[in-house]
Short mmCIF file of C-alpha atoms in Angstrom, two decimals:
data_model
loop_
_atom_site.label_atom_id
_atom_site.label_comp_id
_atom_site.label_asym_id
_atom_site.label_seq_id
_atom_site.Cartn_x
_atom_site.Cartn_y
_atom_site.Cartn_z
CA ASP A 859 -2.20 24.10 -0.19
CA ALA A 860 -0.15 21.64 1.82
CA GLY A 861 3.43 22.81 2.30
CA ILE A 862 5.34 20.28 0.25
CA THR A 863 8.37 21.00 -1.87
CA GLN A 864 10.46 18.69 -4.00
CA SER A 865 13.98 19.24 -5.20
CA PRO A 866 15.25 19.25 -7.79
CA ARG A 867 12.24 19.85 -10.04
CA HIS A 868 14.08 18.61 -13.10
CA LYS A 869 17.16 16.47 -13.43
CA VAL A 870 19.02 14.81 -16.27
CA THR A 871 21.58 12.21 -15.31
CA GLU A 872 23.56 9.42 -16.90
CA THR A 873 23.03 5.71 -16.50
CA GLY A 874 24.92 4.31 -13.54
CA THR A 875 25.12 7.51 -11.51
CA PRO A 876 23.52 7.88 -8.07
CA VAL A 877 20.62 10.29 -7.73
CA THR A 878 18.87 11.63 -4.64
CA LEU A 879 15.51 13.36 -4.70
CA ARG A 880 14.34 15.34 -1.71
CA CYS A 881 10.85 15.90 -0.36
CA HIS A 882 10.38 18.55 2.31
CA GLN A 883 7.16 19.28 4.22
CA THR A 884 6.21 22.03 6.62
CA GLU A 885 2.97 20.38 7.81
CA ASN A 886 4.48 18.05 10.42
CA HIS A 887 2.53 15.14 8.93
CA ARG A 888 3.50 11.68 10.06
CA TYR A 889 3.22 9.83 6.76
CA MET A 890 5.24 10.47 3.62
CA TYR A 891 5.25 8.62 0.31
CA TRP A 892 7.16 8.43 -2.94
CA TYR A 893 5.34 7.61 -6.18
CA ARG A 894 6.38 7.43 -9.78
CA GLN A 895 4.12 8.35 -12.68
CA ASP A 896 4.54 6.76 -16.07
CA PRO A 897 2.31 6.85 -19.15
CA GLY A 898 -0.12 3.94 -19.10
CA HIS A 899 0.59 3.10 -15.46
CA GLY A 900 -0.87 5.94 -13.48
CA LEU A 901 0.92 6.51 -10.18
CA ARG A 902 2.65 3.67 -8.39
CA LEU A 903 3.99 3.62 -4.85
CA ILE A 904 7.75 3.19 -4.46
CA HIS A 905 8.29 3.55 -0.71
CA TYR A 906 6.55 5.13 2.22
CA SER A 907 7.35 6.27 5.73
CA TYR A 908 5.19 6.16 8.84
CA GLY A 909 7.61 8.04 11.06
CA VAL A 910 11.19 9.07 11.53
CA LYS A 911 13.42 6.13 10.57
CA ASP A 912 10.33 4.00 9.85
CA THR A 913 9.98 3.12 6.19
CA ASP A 914 8.58 0.31 4.10
CA LYS A 915 8.45 -0.82 0.48
CA GLY A 916 5.73 -0.15 -2.02
CA GLU A 917 4.90 -2.03 -5.20
CA VAL A 918 7.85 -0.82 -7.34
CA SER A 919 10.69 -0.50 -4.84
CA ASP A 920 13.45 -2.36 -6.71
CA GLY A 921 16.38 -0.07 -7.43
CA TYR A 922 15.27 2.56 -4.90
CA SER A 923 16.07 3.29 -1.29
CA VAL A 924 14.70 5.90 1.09
CA SER A 925 15.64 7.59 4.32
CA ARG A 926 13.83 9.74 6.80
CA SER A 927 15.99 11.19 9.56
CA LYS A 928 13.67 14.12 10.29
CA THR A 929 9.90 14.46 10.22
CA GLU A 930 10.06 17.06 7.50
CA ASP A 931 12.40 15.35 5.02
CA PHE A 932 12.01 12.16 3.01
CA LEU A 933 14.79 11.26 0.60
CA LEU A 934 14.56 8.93 -2.38
CA THR A 935 17.83 7.53 -3.71
CA LEU A 936 18.51 5.74 -6.95
CA GLU A 937 21.79 3.98 -6.19
CA SER A 938 22.66 3.44 -9.85
CA ALA A 939 20.19 5.08 -12.19
CA THR A 940 18.85 3.15 -15.19
CA SER A 941 16.87 4.33 -18.19
CA SER A 942 13.80 2.49 -16.84
CA GLN A 943 13.82 4.94 -13.94
CA THR A 944 13.14 7.87 -16.24
CA SER A 945 9.85 9.11 -14.83
CA VAL A 946 8.06 11.83 -12.93
CA TYR A 947 8.42 11.35 -9.19
CA PHE A 948 5.87 12.62 -6.71
CA CYS A 949 6.12 12.94 -2.98
CA ALA A 950 2.95 12.89 -0.91
CA ILE A 951 2.17 13.51 2.74
CA SER A 952 -0.67 12.48 5.00
CA GLU A 953 -1.58 13.36 8.54
CA PHE A 954 -3.65 10.28 9.38
CA GLY A 955 -2.65 7.88 6.66
CA PHE A 956 -5.49 8.09 4.17
CA GLU A 957 -5.99 11.53 2.57
CA GLN A 958 -2.77 12.28 0.74
CA TYR A 959 -1.47 15.60 -0.59
CA PHE A 960 1.09 15.70 -3.33
CA GLY A 961 4.14 17.78 -4.04
CA PRO A 962 4.81 19.41 -7.42
CA GLY A 963 6.79 16.49 -8.82
CA THR A 964 10.32 15.94 -10.12
CA ARG A 965 10.96 15.04 -13.73
CA LEU A 966 13.96 12.72 -13.92
CA THR A 967 15.59 11.73 -17.20
CA VAL A 968 18.24 9.03 -17.25
CA THR A 969 20.27 9.00 -20.48
CA ALA B 57 -5.45 -7.08 -5.23
CA GLN B 58 -7.51 -3.99 -5.80
CA THR B 59 -7.88 -2.57 -9.27
CA VAL B 60 -9.33 0.71 -10.48
CA THR B 61 -10.68 1.13 -13.99
CA GLN B 62 -11.43 4.36 -15.78
CA SER B 63 -13.04 3.39 -19.04
CA GLN B 64 -12.96 6.82 -20.70
CA PRO B 65 -9.41 7.76 -21.75
CA GLU B 66 -10.57 11.13 -23.04
CA MET B 67 -13.64 13.30 -22.76
CA SER B 68 -14.62 16.79 -23.73
CA VAL B 69 -17.34 19.16 -22.58
CA GLN B 70 -18.48 22.65 -23.40
CA GLU B 71 -17.93 25.40 -20.88
CA ALA B 72 -20.83 25.69 -18.40
CA GLU B 73 -22.08 22.19 -19.20
CA THR B 74 -22.06 19.16 -16.91
CA VAL B 75 -19.84 16.13 -17.41
CA THR B 76 -19.56 12.80 -15.62
CA LEU B 77 -16.37 10.75 -15.41
CA SER B 78 -16.67 7.03 -14.72
CA CYS B 79 -14.69 4.87 -12.35
CA THR B 80 -15.16 1.28 -11.27
CA TYR B 81 -13.09 -0.68 -8.83
CA ASP B 82 -12.65 -4.23 -7.75
CA THR B 83 -12.17 -5.17 -4.12
CA SER B 84 -13.24 -7.69 -1.55
CA GLU B 85 -12.82 -5.15 1.23
CA ASN B 86 -15.79 -3.64 3.00
CA ASN B 87 -14.09 -0.59 4.46
CA TYR B 88 -12.18 1.70 2.16
CA TYR B 89 -11.81 5.21 0.80
CA LEU B 90 -12.24 6.50 -2.72
CA PHE B 91 -10.74 9.66 -4.14
CA TRP B 92 -10.70 11.77 -7.26
CA TYR B 93 -7.50 13.63 -8.04
CA LYS B 94 -7.06 16.29 -10.71
CA GLN B 95 -3.80 16.81 -12.58
CA PRO B 96 -3.78 19.98 -14.70
CA PRO B 97 -1.04 20.69 -17.26
CA SER B 98 1.08 22.07 -14.41
CA ARG B 99 1.39 18.41 -13.34
CA GLN B 100 0.37 19.14 -9.74
CA MET B 101 -1.83 16.39 -8.27
CA ILE B 102 -4.78 18.01 -6.53
CA LEU B 103 -7.24 16.19 -4.31
CA VAL B 104 -10.75 16.97 -5.57
CA ILE B 105 -13.03 14.87 -3.42
CA ARG B 106 -13.07 11.96 -0.98
CA GLN B 107 -15.68 9.32 -0.15
CA GLU B 108 -15.67 6.92 2.77
CA ALA B 109 -17.25 3.58 1.88
CA TYR B 110 -19.24 3.42 5.12
CA LYS B 111 -21.03 6.66 4.27
CA GLN B 112 -24.15 6.31 2.16
CA GLN B 113 -24.34 10.01 1.41
CA ASN B 114 -22.50 11.07 -1.70
CA ALA B 115 -19.69 13.56 -1.17
CA THR B 116 -19.88 17.03 -2.70
CA GLU B 117 -17.34 19.84 -2.99
CA ASN B 118 -18.73 22.93 -4.66
CA ARG B 119 -19.19 22.03 -8.35
CA PHE B 120 -17.85 18.52 -7.86
CA SER B 121 -19.98 15.64 -6.65
CA VAL B 122 -19.78 11.88 -6.76
CA ASN B 123 -22.21 9.07 -7.35
CA PHE B 124 -21.05 6.26 -5.12
CA GLN B 125 -22.70 2.91 -5.75
CA LYS B 126 -21.08 0.48 -3.34
CA ALA B 127 -22.84 -2.65 -4.53
CA ALA B 128 -21.94 -1.89 -8.12
CA LYS B 129 -18.41 -0.80 -7.12
CA SER B 130 -18.86 2.39 -9.04
CA PHE B 131 -17.59 5.86 -8.17
CA SER B 132 -18.31 8.49 -10.80
CA LEU B 133 -17.41 12.18 -10.64
CA LYS B 134 -19.81 14.84 -11.82
CA ILE B 135 -18.52 18.29 -12.67
CA SER B 136 -21.23 20.92 -12.94
CA ASP B 137 -20.89 24.28 -14.68
CA SER B 138 -17.60 23.20 -16.26
CA GLN B 139 -14.89 25.85 -16.41
CA LEU B 140 -11.82 26.14 -18.60
CA GLY B 141 -9.69 25.58 -15.52
CA ASP B 142 -11.22 22.12 -15.12
CA THR B 143 -9.20 20.96 -18.12
CA ALA B 144 -6.95 18.27 -16.65
CA MET B 145 -6.31 14.58 -16.21
CA TYR B 146 -8.60 13.10 -13.58
CA PHE B 147 -7.55 10.07 -11.60
CA CYS B 148 -9.78 7.85 -9.55
CA ALA B 149 -8.03 6.20 -6.60
CA PHE B 150 -8.83 3.54 -4.03
CA MET B 151 -7.39 2.88 -0.59
CA LYS B 152 -8.51 0.18 1.78
CA SER B 153 -8.88 1.02 5.45
CA GLY B 154 -6.26 -0.46 7.66
CA LYS B 155 -3.11 0.40 9.52
CA GLY B 156 -2.77 4.12 9.08
CA GLY B 157 -0.29 5.04 6.41
CA SER B 158 0.54 1.50 5.38
CA GLU B 159 -2.23 1.22 2.84
CA LYS B 160 -1.39 2.43 -0.60
CA LEU B 161 -3.42 4.44 -3.04
CA VAL B 162 -4.31 2.42 -6.12
CA PHE B 163 -4.85 4.68 -9.10
CA GLY B 164 -6.75 4.28 -12.31
CA LYS B 165 -5.03 5.23 -15.55
CA GLY B 166 -6.86 8.52 -15.77
CA THR B 167 -9.35 10.38 -17.96
CA LYS B 168 -8.20 13.39 -19.91
CA LEU B 169 -10.91 16.05 -19.73
CA THR B 170 -10.94 19.03 -22.05
CA VAL B 171 -13.31 21.92 -21.45
CA ASN B 172 -14.00 23.82 -24.65
CA PRO B 173 -14.96 27.51 -24.74
#
């Protein structure tokens, strides 16, 4: 299994508070991704990174920001959480940019 | 834009039997990758199998094999000798070839497979 961890695994937070999710990899893969999974929508890409300090938006990036200061860490921040951001968040990594391996997921509930 | 359709929301199969999950996709691209991911109740997304569009030979991984029909834009997954541990959601996914890492996976909505003892 690819060495990917996500923290926290579960979080409950209130509307309007900032939230940061962390993805950590031990594979030294260049590419990292954040997805959200919602019933009826499958997985959708939020942001991705193709190197340290190199990031770009996915299809559902509004309300999210990311940072990657080290190869192994990719942070997803919700600046002001809303109930529509209640979801399961997955991090994924890829060595060459096509075959992706996923972390265990973080269940976020915004009340 | 690419779309992926899984027309079977739920399926069931008896242990040791064979089951086929359907997936169709829509694209104007000629070079792309197709994947099947498995998501068991643990929620972990697990890559099952990968197919490159330029390859005519169908991919196989142990009990898992695909039937890739490029002209028909069809990519079905066959699970042989089904086991209880195969019970999971299965997602078909598409990615076009391009700048490495900048192409996103497009997922279908999934098929829930239950293997009955």
